[in-house]
PDB file of C-alpha atoms in Angstrom:
ATOM      1  CA  UNK A   1     -78.247  93.144  50.279  1.00  0.00           C
ATOM      2  CA  UNK A   2     -78.367  89.364  50.456  1.00  0.00           C
ATOM      3  CA  UNK A   3     -78.479  87.236  47.333  1.00  0.00           C
ATOM      4  CA  UNK A   4     -81.331  84.818  46.749  1.00  0.00           C
ATOM      5  CA  UNK A   5     -78.958  81.909  47.368  1.00  0.00           C
ATOM      6  CA  UNK A   6     -78.012  83.357  50.762  1.00  0.00           C
ATOM      7  CA  UNK A   7     -81.681  83.870  51.663  1.00  0.00           C
ATOM      8  CA  UNK A   8     -82.505  80.318  50.559  1.00  0.00           C
ATOM      9  CA  UNK A   9     -79.587  78.935  52.552  1.00  0.00           C
ATOM     10  CA  UNK A  10     -80.747  80.788  55.677  1.00  0.00           C
ATOM     11  CA  UNK A  11     -84.299  79.529  55.242  1.00  0.00           C
ATOM     12  CA  UNK A  12     -83.097  75.971  54.697  1.00  0.00           C
ATOM     13  CA  UNK A  13     -80.899  76.139  57.813  1.00  0.00           C
ATOM     14  CA  UNK A  14     -83.732  77.518  59.958  1.00  0.00           C
ATOM     15  CA  UNK A  15     -86.214  74.859  58.827  1.00  0.00           C
ATOM     16  CA  UNK A  16     -83.628  72.113  59.294  1.00  0.00           C
ATOM     17  CA  UNK A  17     -82.728  73.337  62.791  1.00  0.00           C
ATOM     18  CA  UNK A  18     -86.397  73.388  63.807  1.00  0.00           C
ATOM     19  CA  UNK A  19     -86.809  69.881  62.406  1.00  0.00           C
ATOM     20  CA  UNK A  20     -83.698  68.538  64.136  1.00  0.00           C
ATOM     21  CA  UNK A  21     -84.574  70.215  67.444  1.00  0.00           C
ATOM     22  CA  UNK A  22     -88.076  68.805  67.458  1.00  0.00           C
ATOM     23  CA  UNK A  23     -88.628  66.560  70.451  1.00  0.00           C
ATOM     24  CA  UNK A  24     -90.302  63.995  68.156  1.00  0.00           C
ATOM     25  CA  UNK A  25     -87.217  63.810  65.919  1.00  0.00           C
ATOM     26  CA  UNK A  26     -84.783  63.411  68.808  1.00  0.00           C
ATOM     27  CA  UNK A  27     -86.665  60.379  70.144  1.00  0.00           C
ATOM     28  CA  UNK A  28     -86.590  58.292  66.988  1.00  0.00           C
ATOM     29  CA  UNK A  29     -83.137  56.947  66.009  1.00  0.00           C
ATOM     30  CA  UNK A  30     -80.474  59.169  67.562  1.00  0.00           C
ATOM     31  CA  UNK A  31     -77.569  56.894  66.542  1.00  0.00           C
ATOM     32  CA  UNK A  32     -77.969  57.530  62.793  1.00  0.00           C
ATOM     33  CA  UNK A  33     -75.279  59.679  61.213  1.00  0.00           C
ATOM     34  CA  UNK A  34     -76.366  62.377  58.768  1.00  0.00           C
ATOM     35  CA  UNK A  35     -74.958  60.305  55.885  1.00  0.00           C
ATOM     36  CA  UNK A  36     -76.754  57.146  57.029  1.00  0.00           C
ATOM     37  CA  UNK A  37     -80.015  59.064  57.310  1.00  0.00           C
ATOM     38  CA  UNK A  38     -79.514  60.480  53.808  1.00  0.00           C
ATOM     39  CA  UNK A  39     -78.930  57.019  52.321  1.00  0.00           C
ATOM     40  CA  UNK A  40     -81.850  55.516  54.237  1.00  0.00           C
ATOM     41  CA  UNK A  41     -84.104  58.281  52.933  1.00  0.00           C
ATOM     42  CA  UNK A  42     -82.970  57.516  49.385  1.00  0.00           C
ATOM     43  CA  UNK A  43     -83.798  53.835  49.881  1.00  0.00           C
ATOM     44  CA  UNK A  44     -87.185  54.795  51.325  1.00  0.00           C
ATOM     45  CA  UNK A  45     -87.976  57.029  48.326  1.00  0.00           C
ATOM     46  CA  UNK A  46     -87.085  54.373  45.748  1.00  0.00           C
ATOM     47  CA  UNK A  47     -89.743  51.898  44.693  1.00  0.00           C
ATOM     48  CA  UNK A  48     -88.274  48.394  44.974  1.00  0.00           C
ATOM     49  CA  UNK A  49     -84.653  49.566  45.251  1.00  0.00           C
ATOM     50  CA  UNK A  50     -81.797  47.455  43.979  1.00  0.00           C
ATOM     51  CA  UNK A  51     -78.107  48.032  44.612  1.00  0.00           C
ATOM     52  CA  UNK A  52     -77.825  49.607  41.158  1.00  0.00           C
ATOM     53  CA  UNK A  53     -80.819  51.928  41.528  1.00  0.00           C
ATOM     54  CA  UNK A  54     -79.558  52.976  44.975  1.00  0.00           C
ATOM     55  CA  UNK A  55     -76.073  53.763  43.611  1.00  0.00           C
ATOM     56  CA  UNK A  56     -77.594  55.800  40.788  1.00  0.00           C
ATOM     57  CA  UNK A  57     -79.953  57.730  43.084  1.00  0.00           C
ATOM     58  CA  UNK A  58     -77.129  58.405  45.582  1.00  0.00           C
ATOM     59  CA  UNK A  59     -74.775  59.301  42.709  1.00  0.00           C
ATOM     60  CA  UNK A  60     -72.068  57.028  44.094  1.00  0.00           C
ATOM     61  CA  UNK A  61     -70.101  54.130  42.622  1.00  0.00           C
ATOM     62  CA  UNK A  62     -71.389  50.573  42.917  1.00  0.00           C
ATOM     63  CA  UNK A  63     -68.485  49.566  45.206  1.00  0.00           C
ATOM     64  CA  UNK A  64     -69.306  52.473  47.544  1.00  0.00           C
ATOM     65  CA  UNK A  65     -72.994  51.527  47.449  1.00  0.00           C
ATOM     66  CA  UNK A  66     -72.087  47.909  48.214  1.00  0.00           C
ATOM     67  CA  UNK A  67     -70.132  48.961  51.317  1.00  0.00           C
ATOM     68  CA  UNK A  68     -73.039  51.077  52.555  1.00  0.00           C
ATOM     69  CA  UNK A  69     -75.603  48.350  51.896  1.00  0.00           C
ATOM     70  CA  UNK A  70     -73.478  45.690  53.637  1.00  0.00           C
ATOM     71  CA  UNK A  71     -73.112  47.974  56.645  1.00  0.00           C
ATOM     72  CA  UNK A  72     -76.895  48.443  56.716  1.00  0.00           C
ATOM     73  CA  UNK A  73     -77.403  44.652  56.535  1.00  0.00           C
ATOM     74  CA  UNK A  74     -75.103  44.186  59.549  1.00  0.00           C
ATOM     75  CA  UNK A  75     -77.048  46.797  61.526  1.00  0.00           C
ATOM     76  CA  UNK A  76     -80.346  45.107  60.652  1.00  0.00           C
ATOM     77  CA  UNK A  77     -81.594  48.109  58.688  1.00  0.00           C
ATOM     78  CA  UNK A  78     -82.122  46.127  55.466  1.00  0.00           C
ATOM     79  CA  UNK A  79     -83.027  42.737  54.149  1.00  0.00           C
ATOM     80  CA  UNK A  80     -82.926  41.263  50.647  1.00  0.00           C
ATOM     81  CA  UNK A  81     -86.059  40.273  48.803  1.00  0.00           C
ATOM     82  CA  UNK A  82     -85.490  38.171  45.660  1.00  0.00           C
ATOM     83  CA  UNK A  83     -87.420  39.130  42.558  1.00  0.00           C
ATOM     84  CA  UNK A  84     -90.239  36.748  41.700  1.00  0.00           C
ATOM     85  CA  UNK A  85     -89.635  37.202  37.970  1.00  0.00           C
ATOM     86  CA  UNK A  86     -85.843  37.487  37.672  1.00  0.00           C
ATOM     87  CA  UNK A  87     -83.671  35.405  40.004  1.00  0.00           C
ATOM     88  CA  UNK A  88     -80.646  37.611  39.261  1.00  0.00           C
ATOM     89  CA  UNK A  89     -82.327  40.599  40.923  1.00  0.00           C
ATOM     90  CA  UNK A  90     -82.743  41.225  44.637  1.00  0.00           C
ATOM     91  CA  UNK A  91     -84.622  44.155  46.102  1.00  0.00           C
ATOM     92  CA  UNK A  92     -83.496  45.976  49.212  1.00  0.00           C
ATOM     93  CA  UNK A  93     -86.150  46.259  51.884  1.00  0.00           C
ATOM     94  CA  UNK A  94     -85.929  48.589  54.867  1.00  0.00           C
ATOM     95  CA  UNK A  95     -86.743  47.103  58.253  1.00  0.00           C
ATOM     96  CA  UNK A  96     -90.223  47.891  59.615  1.00  0.00           C
ATOM     97  CA  UNK A  97     -88.617  50.139  62.238  1.00  0.00           C
ATOM     98  CA  UNK A  98     -86.866  52.220  59.564  1.00  0.00           C
ATOM     99  CA  UNK A  99     -89.962  52.376  57.385  1.00  0.00           C
ATOM    100  CA  UNK A 100     -91.869  53.843  60.343  1.00  0.00           C
ATOM    101  CA  UNK A 101     -88.938  56.142  61.129  1.00  0.00           C
ATOM    102  CA  UNK A 102     -88.853  57.479  57.558  1.00  0.00           C
ATOM    103  CA  UNK A 103     -92.623  57.916  57.360  1.00  0.00           C
ATOM    104  CA  UNK A 104     -92.628  59.808  60.684  1.00  0.00           C
ATOM    105  CA  UNK A 105     -89.606  61.911  59.659  1.00  0.00           C
ATOM    106  CA  UNK A 106     -91.275  62.954  56.418  1.00  0.00           C
ATOM    107  CA  UNK A 107     -94.495  63.854  58.238  1.00  0.00           C
ATOM    108  CA  UNK A 108     -92.580  65.812  60.866  1.00  0.00           C
ATOM    109  CA  UNK A 109     -90.537  67.705  58.276  1.00  0.00           C
ATOM    110  CA  UNK A 110     -93.731  68.525  56.353  1.00  0.00           C
ATOM    111  CA  UNK A 111     -95.307  69.878  59.524  1.00  0.00           C
ATOM    112  CA  UNK A 112     -92.243  71.969  60.418  1.00  0.00           C
ATOM    113  CA  UNK A 113     -92.092  73.399  56.900  1.00  0.00           C
ATOM    114  CA  UNK A 114     -95.827  74.147  56.844  1.00  0.00           C
ATOM    115  CA  UNK A 115     -95.500  75.875  60.214  1.00  0.00           C
ATOM    116  CA  UNK A 116     -92.675  77.998  58.807  1.00  0.00           C
ATOM    117  CA  UNK A 117     -94.658  79.111  55.758  1.00  0.00           C
ATOM    118  CA  UNK A 118     -97.908  79.609  57.683  1.00  0.00           C
ATOM    119  CA  UNK A 119     -97.226  83.368  57.668  1.00  0.00           C
ATOM    120  CA  UNK A 120     -97.979  83.306  53.921  1.00  0.00           C
ATOM    121  CA  UNK A 121    -101.503  83.586  52.572  1.00  0.00           C
ATOM    122  CA  UNK A 122    -103.023  80.609  50.743  1.00  0.00           C
ATOM    123  CA  UNK A 123    -102.324  82.337  47.430  1.00  0.00           C
ATOM    124  CA  UNK A 124     -98.704  82.985  48.399  1.00  0.00           C
ATOM    125  CA  UNK A 125     -98.281  79.359  49.476  1.00  0.00           C
ATOM    126  CA  UNK A 126     -99.698  78.218  46.123  1.00  0.00           C
ATOM    127  CA  UNK A 127     -97.313  80.583  44.323  1.00  0.00           C
ATOM    128  CA  UNK A 128     -94.371  79.306  46.372  1.00  0.00           C
ATOM    129  CA  UNK A 129     -95.318  75.703  45.563  1.00  0.00           C
ATOM    130  CA  UNK A 130     -95.554  76.551  41.874  1.00  0.00           C
ATOM    131  CA  UNK A 131     -92.145  78.262  41.872  1.00  0.00           C
ATOM    132  CA  UNK A 132     -90.422  75.483  43.822  1.00  0.00           C
ATOM    133  CA  UNK A 133     -91.863  72.868  41.451  1.00  0.00           C
ATOM    134  CA  UNK A 134     -90.709  74.900  38.454  1.00  0.00           C
ATOM    135  CA  UNK A 135     -87.140  75.093  39.770  1.00  0.00           C
ATOM    136  CA  UNK A 136     -87.196  71.437  40.866  1.00  0.00           C
ATOM    137  CA  UNK A 137     -88.179  70.252  37.380  1.00  0.00           C
ATOM    138  CA  UNK A 138     -85.133  71.950  35.865  1.00  0.00           C
ATOM    139  CA  UNK A 139     -82.631  70.453  38.278  1.00  0.00           C
TER     140      UNK A 139
END
């Protein structure tokens, strides 16, 4: 009998494969590495990200975050936006293209996931949402 962690891992892999194999996903930015996409998603999720908030969210050192951010600047993925209230602070802003990419990726992943759980009744989907939120709050 499989453990719950094995079942979860299988489910995660299946949803991820469907997402990655989607024709819409393959057309967007195929040159992004998995790590780059992860870091871009973190920047997208943060409200007015700074180098420090990015490093904290990514759970990496500031020097590592600096290298990643500089690489993203060179690729044109990011720009700096100085704070209007504190001149020592600069916010990191994703390019319009990456903002659209992230928005579309999130919508596509949501659709793939909803398609996967469509075999559940509305009540079961509500229960699943409740349980996932409960676990997520403790992590």
